[in-house]
PDB file of C-alpha atoms and ligand atoms in Angstrom:
ATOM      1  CA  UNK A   1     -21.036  39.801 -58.161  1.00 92.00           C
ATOM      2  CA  UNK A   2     -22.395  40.315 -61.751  1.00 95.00           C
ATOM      3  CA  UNK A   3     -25.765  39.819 -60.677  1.00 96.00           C
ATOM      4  CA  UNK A   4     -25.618  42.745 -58.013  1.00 97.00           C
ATOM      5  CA  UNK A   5     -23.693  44.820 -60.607  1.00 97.00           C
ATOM      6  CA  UNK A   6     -26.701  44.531 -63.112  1.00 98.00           C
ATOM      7  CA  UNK A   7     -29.067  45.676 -60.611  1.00 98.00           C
ATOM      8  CA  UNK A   8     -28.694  48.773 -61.485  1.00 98.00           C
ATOM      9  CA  UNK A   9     -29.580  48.542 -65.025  1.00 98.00           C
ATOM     10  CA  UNK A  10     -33.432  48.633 -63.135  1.00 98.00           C
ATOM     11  CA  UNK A  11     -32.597  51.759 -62.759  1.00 98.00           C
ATOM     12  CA  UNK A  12     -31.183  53.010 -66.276  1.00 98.00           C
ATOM     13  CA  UNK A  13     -34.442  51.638 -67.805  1.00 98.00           C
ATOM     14  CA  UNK A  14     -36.299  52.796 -65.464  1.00 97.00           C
ATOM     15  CA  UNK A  15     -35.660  56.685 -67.207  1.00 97.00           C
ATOM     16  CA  UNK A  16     -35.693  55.043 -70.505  1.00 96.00           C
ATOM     17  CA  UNK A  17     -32.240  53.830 -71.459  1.00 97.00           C
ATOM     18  CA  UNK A  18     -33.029  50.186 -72.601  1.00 96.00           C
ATOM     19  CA  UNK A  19     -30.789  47.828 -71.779  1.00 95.00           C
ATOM     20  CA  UNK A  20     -27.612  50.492 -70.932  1.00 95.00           C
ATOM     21  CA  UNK A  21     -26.015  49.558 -68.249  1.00 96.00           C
ATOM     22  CA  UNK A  22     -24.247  46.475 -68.832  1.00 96.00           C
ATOM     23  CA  UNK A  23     -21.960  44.091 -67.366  1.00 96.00           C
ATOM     24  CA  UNK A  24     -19.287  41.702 -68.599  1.00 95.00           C
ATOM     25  CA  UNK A  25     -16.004  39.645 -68.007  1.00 95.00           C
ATOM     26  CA  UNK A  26     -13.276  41.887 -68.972  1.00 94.00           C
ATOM     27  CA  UNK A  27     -11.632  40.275 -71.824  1.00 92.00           C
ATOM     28  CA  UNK A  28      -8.579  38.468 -71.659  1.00 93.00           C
ATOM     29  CA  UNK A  29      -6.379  41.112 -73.460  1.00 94.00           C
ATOM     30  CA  UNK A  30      -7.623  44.058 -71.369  1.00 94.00           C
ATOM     31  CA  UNK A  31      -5.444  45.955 -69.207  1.00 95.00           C
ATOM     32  CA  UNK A  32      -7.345  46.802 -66.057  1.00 92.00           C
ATOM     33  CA  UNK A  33      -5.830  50.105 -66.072  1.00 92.00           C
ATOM     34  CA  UNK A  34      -7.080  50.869 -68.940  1.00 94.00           C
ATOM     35  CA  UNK A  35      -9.378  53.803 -68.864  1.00 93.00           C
ATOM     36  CA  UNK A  36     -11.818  52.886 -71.511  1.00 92.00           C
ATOM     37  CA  UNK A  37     -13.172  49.804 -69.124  1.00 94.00           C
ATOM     38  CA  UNK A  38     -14.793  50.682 -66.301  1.00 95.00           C
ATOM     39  CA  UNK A  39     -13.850  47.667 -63.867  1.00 95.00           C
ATOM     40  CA  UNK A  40     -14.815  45.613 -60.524  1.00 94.00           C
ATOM     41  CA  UNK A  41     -11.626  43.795 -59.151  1.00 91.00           C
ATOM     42  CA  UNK A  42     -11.936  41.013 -57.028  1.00 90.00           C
ATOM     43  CA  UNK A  43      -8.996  41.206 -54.951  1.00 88.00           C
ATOM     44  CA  UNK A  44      -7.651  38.287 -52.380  1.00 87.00           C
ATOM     45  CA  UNK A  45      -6.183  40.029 -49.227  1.00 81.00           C
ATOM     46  CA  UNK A  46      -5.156  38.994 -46.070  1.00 76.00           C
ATOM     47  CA  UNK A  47      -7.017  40.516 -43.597  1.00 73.00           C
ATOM     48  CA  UNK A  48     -10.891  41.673 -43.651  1.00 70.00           C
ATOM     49  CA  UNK A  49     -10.777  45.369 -45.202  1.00 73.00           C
ATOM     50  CA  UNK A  50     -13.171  48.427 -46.783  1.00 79.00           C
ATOM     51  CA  UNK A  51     -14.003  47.448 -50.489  1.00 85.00           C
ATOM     52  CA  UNK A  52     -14.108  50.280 -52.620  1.00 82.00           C
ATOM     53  CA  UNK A  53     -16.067  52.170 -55.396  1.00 88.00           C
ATOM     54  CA  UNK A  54     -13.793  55.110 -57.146  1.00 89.00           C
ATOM     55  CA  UNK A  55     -13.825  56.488 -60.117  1.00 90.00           C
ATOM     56  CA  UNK A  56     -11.349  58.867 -62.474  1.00 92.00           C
ATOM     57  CA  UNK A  57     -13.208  62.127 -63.321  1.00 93.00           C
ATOM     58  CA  UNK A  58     -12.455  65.275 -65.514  1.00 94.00           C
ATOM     59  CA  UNK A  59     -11.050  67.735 -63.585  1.00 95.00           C
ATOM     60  CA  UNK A  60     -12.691  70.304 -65.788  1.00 97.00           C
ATOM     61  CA  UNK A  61     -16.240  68.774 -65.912  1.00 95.00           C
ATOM     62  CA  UNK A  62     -16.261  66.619 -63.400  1.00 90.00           C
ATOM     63  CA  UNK A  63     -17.724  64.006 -66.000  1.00 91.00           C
ATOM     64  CA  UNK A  64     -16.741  60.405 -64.815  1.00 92.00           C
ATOM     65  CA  UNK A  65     -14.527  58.840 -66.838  1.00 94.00           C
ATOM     66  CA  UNK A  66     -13.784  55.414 -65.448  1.00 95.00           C
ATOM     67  CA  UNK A  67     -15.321  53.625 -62.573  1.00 94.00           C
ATOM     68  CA  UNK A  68     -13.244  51.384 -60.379  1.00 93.00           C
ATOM     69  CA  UNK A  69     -14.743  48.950 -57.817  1.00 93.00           C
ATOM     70  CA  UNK A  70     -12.358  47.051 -55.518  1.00 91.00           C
ATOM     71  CA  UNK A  71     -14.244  44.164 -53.416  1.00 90.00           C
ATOM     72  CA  UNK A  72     -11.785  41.808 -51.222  1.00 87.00           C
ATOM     73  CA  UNK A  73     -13.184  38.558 -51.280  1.00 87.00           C
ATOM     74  CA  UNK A  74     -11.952  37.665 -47.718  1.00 88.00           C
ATOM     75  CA  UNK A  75     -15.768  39.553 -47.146  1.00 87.00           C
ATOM     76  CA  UNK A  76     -17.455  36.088 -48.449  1.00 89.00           C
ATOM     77  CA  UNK A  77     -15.744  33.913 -45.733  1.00 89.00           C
ATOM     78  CA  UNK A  78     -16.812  36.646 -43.016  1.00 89.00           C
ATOM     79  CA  UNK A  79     -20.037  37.002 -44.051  1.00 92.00           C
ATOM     80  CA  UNK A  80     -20.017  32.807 -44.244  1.00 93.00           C
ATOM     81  CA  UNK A  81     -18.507  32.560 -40.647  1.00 93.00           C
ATOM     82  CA  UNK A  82     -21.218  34.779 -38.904  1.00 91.00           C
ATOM     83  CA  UNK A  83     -23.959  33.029 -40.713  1.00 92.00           C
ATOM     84  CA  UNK A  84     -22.612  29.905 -39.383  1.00 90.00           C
ATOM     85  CA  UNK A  85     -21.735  30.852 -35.453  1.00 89.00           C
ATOM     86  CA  UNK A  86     -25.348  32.327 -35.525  1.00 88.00           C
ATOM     87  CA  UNK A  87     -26.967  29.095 -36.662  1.00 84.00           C
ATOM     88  CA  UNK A  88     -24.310  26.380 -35.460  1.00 76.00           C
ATOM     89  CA  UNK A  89     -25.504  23.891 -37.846  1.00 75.00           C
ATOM     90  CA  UNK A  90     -23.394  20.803 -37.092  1.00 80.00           C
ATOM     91  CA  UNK A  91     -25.308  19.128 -34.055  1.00 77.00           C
ATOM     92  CA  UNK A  92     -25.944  15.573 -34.889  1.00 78.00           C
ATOM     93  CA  UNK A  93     -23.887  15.043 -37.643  1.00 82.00           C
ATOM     94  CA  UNK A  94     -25.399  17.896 -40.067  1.00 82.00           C
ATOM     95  CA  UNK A  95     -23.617  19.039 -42.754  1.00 82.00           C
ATOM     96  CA  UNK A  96     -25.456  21.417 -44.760  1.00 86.00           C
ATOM     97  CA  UNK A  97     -24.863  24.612 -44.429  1.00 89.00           C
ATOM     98  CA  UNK A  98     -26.003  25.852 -47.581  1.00 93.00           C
ATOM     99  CA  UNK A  99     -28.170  28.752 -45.534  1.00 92.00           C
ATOM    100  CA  UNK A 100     -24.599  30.545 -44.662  1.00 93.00           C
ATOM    101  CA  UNK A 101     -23.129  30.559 -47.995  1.00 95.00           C
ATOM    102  CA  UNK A 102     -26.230  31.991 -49.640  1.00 96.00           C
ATOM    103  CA  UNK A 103     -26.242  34.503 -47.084  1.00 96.00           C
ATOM    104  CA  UNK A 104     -22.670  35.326 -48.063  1.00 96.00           C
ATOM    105  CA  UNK A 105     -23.908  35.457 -51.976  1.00 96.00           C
ATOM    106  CA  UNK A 106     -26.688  37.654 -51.157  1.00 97.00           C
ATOM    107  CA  UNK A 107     -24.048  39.875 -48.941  1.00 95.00           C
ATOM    108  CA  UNK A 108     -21.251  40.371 -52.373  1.00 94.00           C
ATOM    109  CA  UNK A 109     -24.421  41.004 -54.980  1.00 96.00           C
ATOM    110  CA  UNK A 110     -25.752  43.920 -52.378  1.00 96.00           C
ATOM    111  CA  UNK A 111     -21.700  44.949 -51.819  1.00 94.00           C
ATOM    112  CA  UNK A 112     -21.049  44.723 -55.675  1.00 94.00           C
ATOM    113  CA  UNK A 113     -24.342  47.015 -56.378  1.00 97.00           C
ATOM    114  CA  UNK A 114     -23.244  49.368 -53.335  1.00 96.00           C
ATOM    115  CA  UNK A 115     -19.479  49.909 -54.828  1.00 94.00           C
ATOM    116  CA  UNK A 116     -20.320  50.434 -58.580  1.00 95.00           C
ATOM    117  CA  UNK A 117     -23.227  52.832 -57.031  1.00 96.00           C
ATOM    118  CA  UNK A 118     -20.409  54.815 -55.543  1.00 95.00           C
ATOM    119  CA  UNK A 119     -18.461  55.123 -59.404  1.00 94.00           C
ATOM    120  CA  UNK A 120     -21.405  56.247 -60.680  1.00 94.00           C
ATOM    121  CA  UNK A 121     -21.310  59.164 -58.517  1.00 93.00           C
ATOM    122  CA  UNK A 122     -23.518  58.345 -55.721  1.00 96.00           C
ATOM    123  CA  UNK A 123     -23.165  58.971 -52.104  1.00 96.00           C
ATOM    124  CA  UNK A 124     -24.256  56.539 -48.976  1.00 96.00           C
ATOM    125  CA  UNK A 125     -27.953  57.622 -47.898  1.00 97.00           C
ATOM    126  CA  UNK A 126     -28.027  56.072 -44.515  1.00 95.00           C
ATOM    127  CA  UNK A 127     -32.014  56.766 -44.206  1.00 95.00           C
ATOM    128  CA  UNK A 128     -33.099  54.242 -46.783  1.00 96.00           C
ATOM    129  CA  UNK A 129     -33.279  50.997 -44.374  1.00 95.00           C
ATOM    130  CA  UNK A 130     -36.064  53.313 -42.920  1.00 94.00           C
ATOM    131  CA  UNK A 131     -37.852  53.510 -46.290  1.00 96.00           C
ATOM    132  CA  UNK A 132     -38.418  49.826 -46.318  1.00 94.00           C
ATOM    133  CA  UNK A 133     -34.394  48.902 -48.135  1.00 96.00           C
ATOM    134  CA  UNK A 134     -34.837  52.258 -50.606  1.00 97.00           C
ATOM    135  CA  UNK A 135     -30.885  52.134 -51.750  1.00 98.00           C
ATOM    136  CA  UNK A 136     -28.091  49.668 -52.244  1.00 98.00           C
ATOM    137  CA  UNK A 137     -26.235  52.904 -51.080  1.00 97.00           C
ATOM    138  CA  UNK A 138     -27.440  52.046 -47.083  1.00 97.00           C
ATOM    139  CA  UNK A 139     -25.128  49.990 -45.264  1.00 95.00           C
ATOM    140  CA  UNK A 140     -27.196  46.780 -44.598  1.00 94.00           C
ATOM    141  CA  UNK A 141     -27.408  44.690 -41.499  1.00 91.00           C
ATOM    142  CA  UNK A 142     -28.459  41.281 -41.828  1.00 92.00           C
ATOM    143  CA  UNK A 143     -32.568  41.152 -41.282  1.00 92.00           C
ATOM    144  CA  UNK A 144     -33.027  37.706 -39.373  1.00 89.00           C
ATOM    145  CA  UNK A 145     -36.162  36.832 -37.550  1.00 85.00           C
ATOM    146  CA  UNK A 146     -37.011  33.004 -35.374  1.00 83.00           C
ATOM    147  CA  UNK A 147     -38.659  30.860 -37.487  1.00 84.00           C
ATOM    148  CA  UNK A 148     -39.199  27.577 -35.759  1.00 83.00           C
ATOM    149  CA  UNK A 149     -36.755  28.362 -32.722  1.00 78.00           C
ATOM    150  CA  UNK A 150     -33.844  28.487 -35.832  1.00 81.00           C
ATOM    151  CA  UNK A 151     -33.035  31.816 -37.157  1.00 87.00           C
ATOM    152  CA  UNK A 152     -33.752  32.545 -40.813  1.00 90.00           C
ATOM    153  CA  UNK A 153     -31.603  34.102 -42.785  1.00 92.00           C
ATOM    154  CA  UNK A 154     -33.895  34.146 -46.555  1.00 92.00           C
ATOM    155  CA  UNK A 155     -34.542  37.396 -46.189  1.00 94.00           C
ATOM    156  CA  UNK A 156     -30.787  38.788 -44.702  1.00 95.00           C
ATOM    157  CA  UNK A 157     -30.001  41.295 -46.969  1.00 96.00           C
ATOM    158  CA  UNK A 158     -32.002  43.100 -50.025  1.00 96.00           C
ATOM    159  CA  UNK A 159     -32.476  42.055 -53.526  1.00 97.00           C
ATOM    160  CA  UNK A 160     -32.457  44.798 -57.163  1.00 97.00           C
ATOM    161  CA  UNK A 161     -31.880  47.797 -56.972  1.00 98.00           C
ATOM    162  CA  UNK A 162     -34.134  50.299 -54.600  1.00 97.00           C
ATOM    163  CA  UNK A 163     -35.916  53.229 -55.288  1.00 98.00           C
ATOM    164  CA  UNK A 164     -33.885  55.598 -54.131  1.00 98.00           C
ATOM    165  CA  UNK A 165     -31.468  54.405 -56.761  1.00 98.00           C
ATOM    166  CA  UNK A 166     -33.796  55.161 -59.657  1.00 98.00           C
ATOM    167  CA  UNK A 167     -34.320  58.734 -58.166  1.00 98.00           C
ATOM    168  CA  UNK A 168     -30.928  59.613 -58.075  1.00 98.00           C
ATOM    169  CA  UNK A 169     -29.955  57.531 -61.334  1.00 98.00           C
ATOM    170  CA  UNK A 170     -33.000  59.586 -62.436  1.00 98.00           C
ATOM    171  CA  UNK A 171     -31.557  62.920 -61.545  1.00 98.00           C
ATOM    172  CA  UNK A 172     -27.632  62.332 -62.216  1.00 96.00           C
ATOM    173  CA  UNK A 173     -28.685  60.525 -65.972  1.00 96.00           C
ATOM    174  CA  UNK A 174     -32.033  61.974 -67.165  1.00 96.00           C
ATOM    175  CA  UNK A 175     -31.413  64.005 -70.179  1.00 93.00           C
ATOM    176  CA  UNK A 176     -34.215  66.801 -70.596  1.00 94.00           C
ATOM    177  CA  UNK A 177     -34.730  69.361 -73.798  1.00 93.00           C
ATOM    178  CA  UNK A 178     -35.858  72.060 -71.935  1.00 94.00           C
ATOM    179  CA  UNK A 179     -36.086  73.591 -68.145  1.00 96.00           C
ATOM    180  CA  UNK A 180     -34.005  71.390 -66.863  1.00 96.00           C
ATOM    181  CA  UNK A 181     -33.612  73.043 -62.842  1.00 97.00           C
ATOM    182  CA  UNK A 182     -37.537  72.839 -62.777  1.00 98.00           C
ATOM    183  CA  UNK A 183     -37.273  68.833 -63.612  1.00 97.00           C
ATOM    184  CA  UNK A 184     -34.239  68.357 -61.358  1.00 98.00           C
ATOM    185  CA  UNK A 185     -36.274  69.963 -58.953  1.00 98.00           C
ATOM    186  CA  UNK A 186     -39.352  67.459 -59.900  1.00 98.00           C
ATOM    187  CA  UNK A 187     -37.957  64.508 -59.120  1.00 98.00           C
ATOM    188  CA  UNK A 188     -36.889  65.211 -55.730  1.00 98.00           C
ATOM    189  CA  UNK A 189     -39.953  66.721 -54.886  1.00 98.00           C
ATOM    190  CA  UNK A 190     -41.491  63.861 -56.185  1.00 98.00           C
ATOM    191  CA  UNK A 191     -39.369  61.350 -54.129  1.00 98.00           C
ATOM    192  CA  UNK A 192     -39.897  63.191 -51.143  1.00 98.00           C
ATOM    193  CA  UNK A 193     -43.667  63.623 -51.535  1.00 98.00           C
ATOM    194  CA  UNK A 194     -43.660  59.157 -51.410  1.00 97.00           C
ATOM    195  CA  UNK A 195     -41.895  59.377 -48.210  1.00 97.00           C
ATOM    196  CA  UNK A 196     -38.457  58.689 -49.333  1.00 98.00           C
ATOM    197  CA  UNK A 197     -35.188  60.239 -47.012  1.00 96.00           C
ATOM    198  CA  UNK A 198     -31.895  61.197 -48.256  1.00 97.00           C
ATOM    199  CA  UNK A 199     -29.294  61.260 -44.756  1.00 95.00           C
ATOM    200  CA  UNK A 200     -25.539  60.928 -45.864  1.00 94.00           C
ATOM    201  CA  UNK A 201     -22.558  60.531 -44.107  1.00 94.00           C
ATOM    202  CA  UNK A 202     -22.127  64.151 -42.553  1.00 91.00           C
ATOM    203  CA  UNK A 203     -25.484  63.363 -40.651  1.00 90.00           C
ATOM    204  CA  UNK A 204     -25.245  59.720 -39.906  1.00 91.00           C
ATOM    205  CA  UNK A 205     -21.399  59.120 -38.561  1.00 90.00           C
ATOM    206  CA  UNK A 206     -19.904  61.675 -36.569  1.00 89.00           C
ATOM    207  CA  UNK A 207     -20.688  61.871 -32.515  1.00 83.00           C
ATOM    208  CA  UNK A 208     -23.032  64.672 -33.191  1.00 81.00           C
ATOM    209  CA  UNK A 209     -24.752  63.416 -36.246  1.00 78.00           C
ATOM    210  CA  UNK A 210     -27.622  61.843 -34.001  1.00 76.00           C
ATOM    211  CA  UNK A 211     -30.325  61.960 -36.518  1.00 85.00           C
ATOM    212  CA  UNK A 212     -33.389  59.754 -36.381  1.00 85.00           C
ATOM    213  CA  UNK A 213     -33.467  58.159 -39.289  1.00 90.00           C
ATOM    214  CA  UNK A 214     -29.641  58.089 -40.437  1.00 88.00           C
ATOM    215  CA  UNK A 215     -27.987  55.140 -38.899  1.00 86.00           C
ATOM    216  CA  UNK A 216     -25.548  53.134 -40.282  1.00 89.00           C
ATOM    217  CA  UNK A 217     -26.328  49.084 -40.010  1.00 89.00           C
ATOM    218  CA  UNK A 218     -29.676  48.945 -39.205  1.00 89.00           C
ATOM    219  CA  UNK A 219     -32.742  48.034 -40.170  1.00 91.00           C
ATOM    220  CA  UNK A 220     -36.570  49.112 -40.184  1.00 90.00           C
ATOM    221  CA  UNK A 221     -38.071  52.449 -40.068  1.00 88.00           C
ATOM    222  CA  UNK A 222     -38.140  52.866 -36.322  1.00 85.00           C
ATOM    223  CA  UNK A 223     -35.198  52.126 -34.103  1.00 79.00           C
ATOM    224  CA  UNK A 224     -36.808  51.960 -31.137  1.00 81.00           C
ATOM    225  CA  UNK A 225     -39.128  49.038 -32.450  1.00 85.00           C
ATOM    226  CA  UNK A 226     -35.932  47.462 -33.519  1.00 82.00           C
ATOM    227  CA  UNK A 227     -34.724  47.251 -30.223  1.00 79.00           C
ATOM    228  CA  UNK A 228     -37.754  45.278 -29.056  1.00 78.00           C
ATOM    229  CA  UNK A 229     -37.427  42.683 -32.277  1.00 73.00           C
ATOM    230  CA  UNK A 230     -33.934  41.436 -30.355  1.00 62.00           C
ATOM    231  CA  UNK A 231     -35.787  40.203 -27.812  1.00 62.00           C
ATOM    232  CA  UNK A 232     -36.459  36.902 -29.415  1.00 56.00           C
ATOM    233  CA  UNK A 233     -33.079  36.196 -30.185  1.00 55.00           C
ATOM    234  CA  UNK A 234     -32.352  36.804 -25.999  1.00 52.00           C
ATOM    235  CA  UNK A 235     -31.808  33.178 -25.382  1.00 49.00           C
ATOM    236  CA  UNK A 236     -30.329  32.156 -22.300  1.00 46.00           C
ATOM    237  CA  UNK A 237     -26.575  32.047 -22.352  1.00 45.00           C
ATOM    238  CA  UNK A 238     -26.171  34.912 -25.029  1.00 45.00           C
ATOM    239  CA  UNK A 239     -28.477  37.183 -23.004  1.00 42.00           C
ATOM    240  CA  UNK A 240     -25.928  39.361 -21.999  1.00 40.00           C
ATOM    241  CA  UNK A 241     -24.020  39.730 -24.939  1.00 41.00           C
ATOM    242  CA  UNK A 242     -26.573  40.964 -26.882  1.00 40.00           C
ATOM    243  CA  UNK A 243     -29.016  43.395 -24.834  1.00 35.00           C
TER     244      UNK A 243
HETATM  245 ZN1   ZN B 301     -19.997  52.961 -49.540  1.00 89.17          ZN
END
């Protein structure tokens, strides 16, 4: 979880901050109410549920405060169960099944970067799996492929921060002396002249929000193509369940 969280210190040096963003074990003594301490909870619940990236802002300003990131750690022993129905790993006496818990590892340090992206201010942009993983602000689907008739999971889910992230750390954080709209302006311009897409919510999860490229849970730039990479996992007996 403090791994993913760092990620996005990538991002603060990326405009020059060195070393900024920075995360740490709340001390003993600290109230986590207290609004000088921004702070990720790890909190045990009984059923799967939404984890959660808030924050406390100045009414008058709109200046954030305080972030607060609530993760439910039930998410690790999902993530760990899926990994291990996909694979079923204990034919003939086979125990490891490291594979599904690092899946599960690499799933919280993407979730913990996704939540404390959301404190900082950030919306989902449901566009970047198309951009090759641009933001920890997507919601990822596992990326498996067949690699000796067993599916590999070493590449399931993105690692740092993407670069998205530094554009809109970039434009939320820069500070600038002078003609400030004109560089605000710059660095989108700039992101969109590489090719990177911005689609939020309001375009990616009602009905009528059909847009090509904003699609929650999936993966690659064309969906289509996507489509055709389930083939291989069309194995007899789970062919109808998945096409
Ligand atoms: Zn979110």
């Amino acid at each position: 979880m403090l791994d993913g969280a760092r990620w996005w210190n990538q991002a603060f040096e990326a405009i020059g901050y060195k070393d900024a963003f920075q995360v740490k074990m709340l001390p003993e003594s600290a109230d986590p109410l207290d609004v000088r301490y921004n702070v990720i909870q790890w909190v045990h619940r009984s059923t799967r549920g939404w984890s959660y990236g808030g924050s406390i802002s100045d009414p008058r300003t709109g200046e954030i405060i305080k972030g607060h990131v609530s993760l439910g750690s039930l998410r690790i022993r999902q993530d760990f169960l899926i990994a291990q129905a996909l694979q079923a790993p204990y034919a003939n006496d086979n125990t490891d099944d490291d594979f599904a818990l690092q899946m599960a590892l690499a799933r919280i340090r993407q979730l913990s970067a996704h939540e404390i992206g959301h404190t900082l201010g950030f919306a989902h942009n449901f566009a970047a799996s198309t951009n090759d993983r641009a933001s920890v602000m997507d919601y990822p689907h596992p990326k498996l492929s067949l690699k000796d008739n067993k599916i590999d999971f070493s590449d399931a889910y993105g690692v740092g921060i993407g670069e998205w992230d530094k554009v809109t750390v970039a434009y939320a954080y820069r500070e600038f002396v002078n003609d400030e709209d004109n560089q605000l302006q710059k660095i989108l311009n700039d992101a969109f002249a590489k090719g990177l897409r911005y689609i939020s919510d309001q375009d990616a999860r009602p009905k009528g929000g059909a847009h090509a490229y904003g699609h929650l849970w999936d993966n690659g730039s064309d969906l289509s193509d996507e489509l055709n990479i389930l083939k291989p996992f069309s194995f007899s007996g789970v062919k109808n369940s998945i096409t």
